[in-house]
mmCIF file of C-alpha atoms in Angstrom:
data_model
loop_
_atom_site.group_PDB
_atom_site.id
_atom_site.type_symbol
_atom_site.label_atom_id
_atom_site.label_comp_id
_atom_site.label_asym_id
_atom_site.label_seq_id
_atom_site.Cartn_x
_atom_site.Cartn_y
_atom_site.Cartn_z
ATOM 1 C CA HIS A 843 141.558 98.341 100.100
ATOM 2 C CA SER A 844 138.341 97.147 101.710
ATOM 3 C CA ARG A 845 136.788 100.782 101.451
ATOM 4 C CA THR A 846 137.632 100.893 97.775
ATOM 5 C CA GLU A 847 136.017 97.444 97.242
ATOM 6 C CA PHE A 848 132.914 98.413 99.230
ATOM 7 C CA SER A 849 132.541 101.647 97.093
ATOM 8 C CA ARG A 850 132.966 99.700 93.941
ATOM 9 C CA LEU A 851 130.466 97.131 94.989
ATOM 10 C CA TYR A 852 127.953 99.715 96.256
ATOM 11 C CA ARG A 853 128.273 101.830 93.109
ATOM 12 C CA SER A 854 127.602 98.910 90.884
ATOM 13 C CA ASN A 855 124.596 97.672 92.885
ATOM 14 C CA VAL A 856 122.862 100.488 94.753
ATOM 15 C CA ASN A 857 121.807 103.946 93.634
ATOM 16 C CA LEU A 858 120.555 105.256 97.013
ATOM 17 C CA VAL A 859 122.274 107.389 99.650
ATOM 18 C CA ALA A 860 120.801 108.136 103.056
ATOM 19 C CA ALA A 861 121.998 110.996 105.209
ATOM 20 C CA THR A 862 120.925 113.494 107.844
ATOM 21 C CA CYS A 863 120.354 117.116 106.705
ATOM 22 C CA SER A 864 123.347 118.296 108.645
ATOM 23 C CA ILE A 865 125.855 115.682 107.433
ATOM 24 C CA CYS A 866 125.228 116.682 103.822
ATOM 25 C CA GLY A 867 127.285 119.759 104.232
ATOM 26 C CA SER A 868 130.250 118.084 105.864
ATOM 27 C CA ARG A 869 133.720 117.374 104.418
ATOM 28 C CA ASP A 870 133.227 113.688 105.329
ATOM 29 C CA PHE A 871 130.032 113.560 103.119
ATOM 30 C CA MET A 872 131.751 115.242 100.207
ATOM 31 C CA GLU A 873 134.755 112.924 100.370
ATOM 32 C CA SER A 874 132.495 109.851 100.590
ATOM 33 C CA TYR A 875 130.479 111.063 97.610
ATOM 34 C CA SER A 876 133.690 111.650 95.588
ATOM 35 C CA ASP A 877 135.011 108.152 96.500
ATOM 36 C CA MET A 878 131.651 106.518 95.614
ATOM 37 C CA PHE A 879 130.557 108.402 92.463
ATOM 38 C CA GLY A 880 133.664 110.294 91.279
ATOM 39 C CA GLY A 881 134.120 113.999 90.794
ATOM 40 C CA ASN A 882 136.471 116.132 92.695
ATOM 41 C CA GLU A 883 134.769 119.366 92.910
ATOM 42 C CA ARG A 884 131.653 120.442 94.839
ATOM 43 C CA THR A 885 129.998 121.398 91.521
ATOM 44 C CA ASP A 886 130.214 117.833 90.360
ATOM 45 C CA MET A 887 128.064 116.745 93.401
ATOM 46 C CA PHE A 888 124.297 116.289 92.624
ATOM 47 C CA PHE A 889 121.451 113.777 93.119
ATOM 48 C CA ASP A 890 118.757 113.248 90.650
ATOM 49 C CA VAL A 891 116.238 113.390 93.623
ATOM 50 C CA VAL A 892 116.559 114.421 97.262
ATOM 51 C CA ILE A 893 113.811 113.184 99.527
ATOM 52 C CA MET A 894 113.608 115.018 102.776
ATOM 53 C CA ASP A 895 111.379 113.227 105.412
ATOM 54 C CA GLU A 896 110.210 114.882 108.683
ATOM 55 C CA ALA A 897 110.892 118.246 107.121
ATOM 56 C CA SER A 898 108.433 120.019 109.473
ATOM 57 C CA LYS A 899 110.885 119.545 112.252
ATOM 58 C CA ALA A 900 113.749 121.089 110.364
ATOM 59 C CA THR A 901 114.794 124.706 110.552
ATOM 60 C CA PRO A 902 115.255 126.602 107.222
ATOM 61 C CA LEU A 903 119.050 126.300 107.354
ATOM 62 C CA GLU A 904 118.938 122.503 107.965
ATOM 63 C CA MET A 905 116.438 122.118 105.009
ATOM 64 C CA SER A 906 118.639 124.160 102.662
ATOM 65 C CA VAL A 907 121.752 122.010 103.119
ATOM 66 C CA PRO A 908 120.501 118.826 101.250
ATOM 67 C CA MET A 909 118.288 120.844 98.859
ATOM 68 C CA VAL A 910 121.335 122.325 96.992
ATOM 69 C CA TRP A 911 122.412 118.787 96.041
ATOM 70 C CA GLY A 912 119.185 117.806 94.267
ATOM 71 C CA LYS A 913 117.854 118.313 90.701
ATOM 72 C CA LYS A 914 114.389 117.403 92.086
ATOM 73 C CA ILE A 915 113.313 117.950 95.784
ATOM 74 C CA ILE A 916 110.577 116.048 97.452
ATOM 75 C CA ILE A 917 109.749 117.322 100.906
ATOM 76 C CA ILE A 918 107.662 115.228 103.234
ATOM 77 C CA GLY A 919 106.340 116.474 106.635
ATOM 78 C CA ASP A 920 103.440 117.310 108.728
ATOM 79 C CA HIS A 921 103.219 120.973 109.802
ATOM 80 C CA LYS A 922 100.570 119.978 112.389
ATOM 81 C CA GLN A 923 103.172 118.040 114.402
ATOM 82 C CA LEU A 924 105.975 119.332 116.591
ATOM 83 C CA PRO A 925 107.980 122.358 114.978
ATOM 84 C CA PRO A 926 111.754 122.481 114.939
ATOM 85 C CA MET A 927 113.230 122.302 118.486
ATOM 86 C CA MET A 928 113.623 125.949 119.238
ATOM 87 C CA ASN A 929 112.572 127.593 122.374
ATOM 88 C CA GLU A 930 111.428 130.900 121.051
ATOM 89 C CA ASP A 931 110.231 132.108 124.476
ATOM 90 C CA ASN A 932 113.557 131.824 125.963
ATOM 91 C CA ILE A 933 115.136 133.617 122.863
ATOM 92 C CA VAL A 934 112.588 136.389 122.776
ATOM 93 C CA THR A 935 112.651 136.981 126.477
ATOM 94 C CA SER A 936 116.453 137.140 126.475
ATOM 95 C CA LEU A 937 116.367 139.632 123.525
ATOM 96 C CA LYS A 938 113.851 141.795 125.122
ATOM 97 C CA LYS A 939 115.991 141.951 128.291
ATOM 98 C CA ALA A 940 118.957 142.898 126.177
ATOM 99 C CA ASN A 941 116.929 145.749 124.788
ATOM 100 C CA GLN A 942 116.713 144.075 121.337
ATOM 101 C CA LYS A 943 112.908 144.542 120.864
ATOM 102 C CA VAL A 944 112.936 144.819 117.019
ATOM 103 C CA LEU A 945 114.743 141.497 116.761
ATOM 104 C CA ALA A 946 112.642 139.873 119.391
ATOM 105 C CA GLU A 947 109.468 140.972 117.412
ATOM 106 C CA THR A 948 111.001 139.620 114.217
ATOM 107 C CA ILE A 949 111.500 136.206 115.819
ATOM 108 C CA GLU A 950 108.013 136.319 117.228
ATOM 109 C CA SER A 951 106.641 136.765 113.688
ATOM 110 C CA PHE A 952 108.049 133.386 112.591
ATOM 111 C CA GLN A 953 105.261 131.285 114.008
ATOM 112 C CA GLU A 954 105.098 128.987 111.118
ATOM 113 C CA SER A 955 107.781 126.351 110.270
ATOM 114 C CA GLN A 956 109.687 126.567 107.060
ATOM 115 C CA PHE A 957 107.841 123.417 105.910
ATOM 116 C CA GLU A 958 104.477 125.075 106.559
ATOM 117 C CA ILE A 959 105.424 128.160 104.569
ATOM 118 C CA LEU A 960 106.585 125.931 101.676
ATOM 119 C CA PHE A 961 103.422 123.809 101.878
ATOM 120 C CA ARG A 962 100.986 126.770 101.816
ATOM 121 C CA THR A 963 102.885 128.659 99.163
ATOM 122 C CA ALA A 964 103.289 125.744 96.941
ATOM 123 C CA PHE A 965 99.565 124.980 97.324
ATOM 124 C CA LYS A 966 98.627 128.576 96.317
ATOM 125 C CA LEU A 967 101.106 128.639 93.312
ATOM 126 C CA LYS A 968 100.604 125.155 91.870
ATOM 127 C CA PRO A 969 98.215 122.856 93.861
ATOM 128 C CA SER A 970 99.118 119.833 91.739
ATOM 129 C CA ILE A 971 102.676 119.596 93.321
ATOM 130 C CA VAL A 972 101.171 119.296 96.883
ATOM 131 C CA ALA A 973 99.621 116.176 98.248
ATOM 132 C CA THR A 974 97.977 115.714 101.716
ATOM 133 C CA LEU A 975 97.717 112.215 102.679
ATOM 134 C CA ASP A 976 94.467 111.119 104.327
ATOM 135 C CA THR A 977 95.314 107.765 105.853
ATOM 136 C CA GLN A 978 97.723 107.043 108.658
ATOM 137 C CA TYR A 979 99.109 103.661 109.660
ATOM 138 C CA ARG A 980 101.167 104.519 112.788
ATOM 139 C CA MET A 981 98.687 105.076 115.622
ATOM 140 C CA HIS A 982 95.603 103.287 117.016
ATOM 141 C CA ARG A 983 92.242 104.675 115.902
ATOM 142 C CA GLN A 984 91.438 106.026 119.436
ATOM 143 C CA ILE A 985 94.655 107.951 119.457
ATOM 144 C CA MET A 986 94.144 109.215 116.026
ATOM 145 C CA ASN A 987 90.587 110.367 116.981
ATOM 146 C CA THR A 988 92.153 112.759 119.469
ATOM 147 C CA VAL A 989 94.353 114.495 116.959
ATOM 148 C CA GLY A 990 92.102 114.135 113.757
ATOM 149 C CA HIS A 991 90.372 117.587 114.296
ATOM 150 C CA PHE A 992 93.700 119.256 113.418
ATOM 151 C CA TYR A 993 93.277 117.953 109.882
ATOM 152 C CA SER A 994 89.693 118.947 109.270
ATOM 153 C CA GLU A 995 90.620 121.953 107.290
ATOM 154 C CA GLU A 996 92.538 120.004 104.710
ATOM 155 C CA LEU A 997 90.701 116.836 104.547
ATOM 156 C CA GLU A 998 86.994 116.915 103.935
ATOM 157 C CA GLU A 999 86.398 113.310 105.270
ATOM 158 C CA GLY A 1000 88.923 113.814 108.058
ATOM 159 C CA LEU A 1001 92.004 111.706 108.811
ATOM 160 C CA LYS A 1002 91.488 107.964 108.322
ATOM 161 C CA CYS A 1003 92.989 105.087 110.200
ATOM 162 C CA GLY A 1004 94.629 102.353 108.024
ATOM 163 C CA LEU A 1005 95.174 99.992 110.876
ATOM 164 C CA ALA A 1006 92.843 97.030 111.184
ATOM 165 C CA ASP A 1007 90.471 97.189 114.135
ATOM 166 C CA GLU A 1008 91.461 94.953 117.020
#
């Protein structure tokens, strides 16, 4: 009874759902969606907008799960930061030891994250749908100055610090 009441109140007051990439493909997520918004079939599930943050850390498979549920997809990330957590060296070394050189070379060719591939491709095809933010508000200016050179290619004036000087 309390779950039904919560769903009714949520549906009438909020139009936002937050989830991890991986949970979007789970049975629990689909059941919760059906409880909240109606619809019994997977084809009834959709969102007007899916916003994926920290996408540069996601693998292609992780990114694809929530993307199938959105009419419009907004992908946010920074391909200059840490890539998805995969230790390619261990995988490639193991494949080479198992005499799987072709597969090892294929994996080695994936040096860019899926986000970086999407970022660069979208910029080439339609630059107006890609935005590079030039001001950061999360780190002190001195820390920012140590990483700012990574953004000199995309930002003519470099990365700016939005924090007030102390």
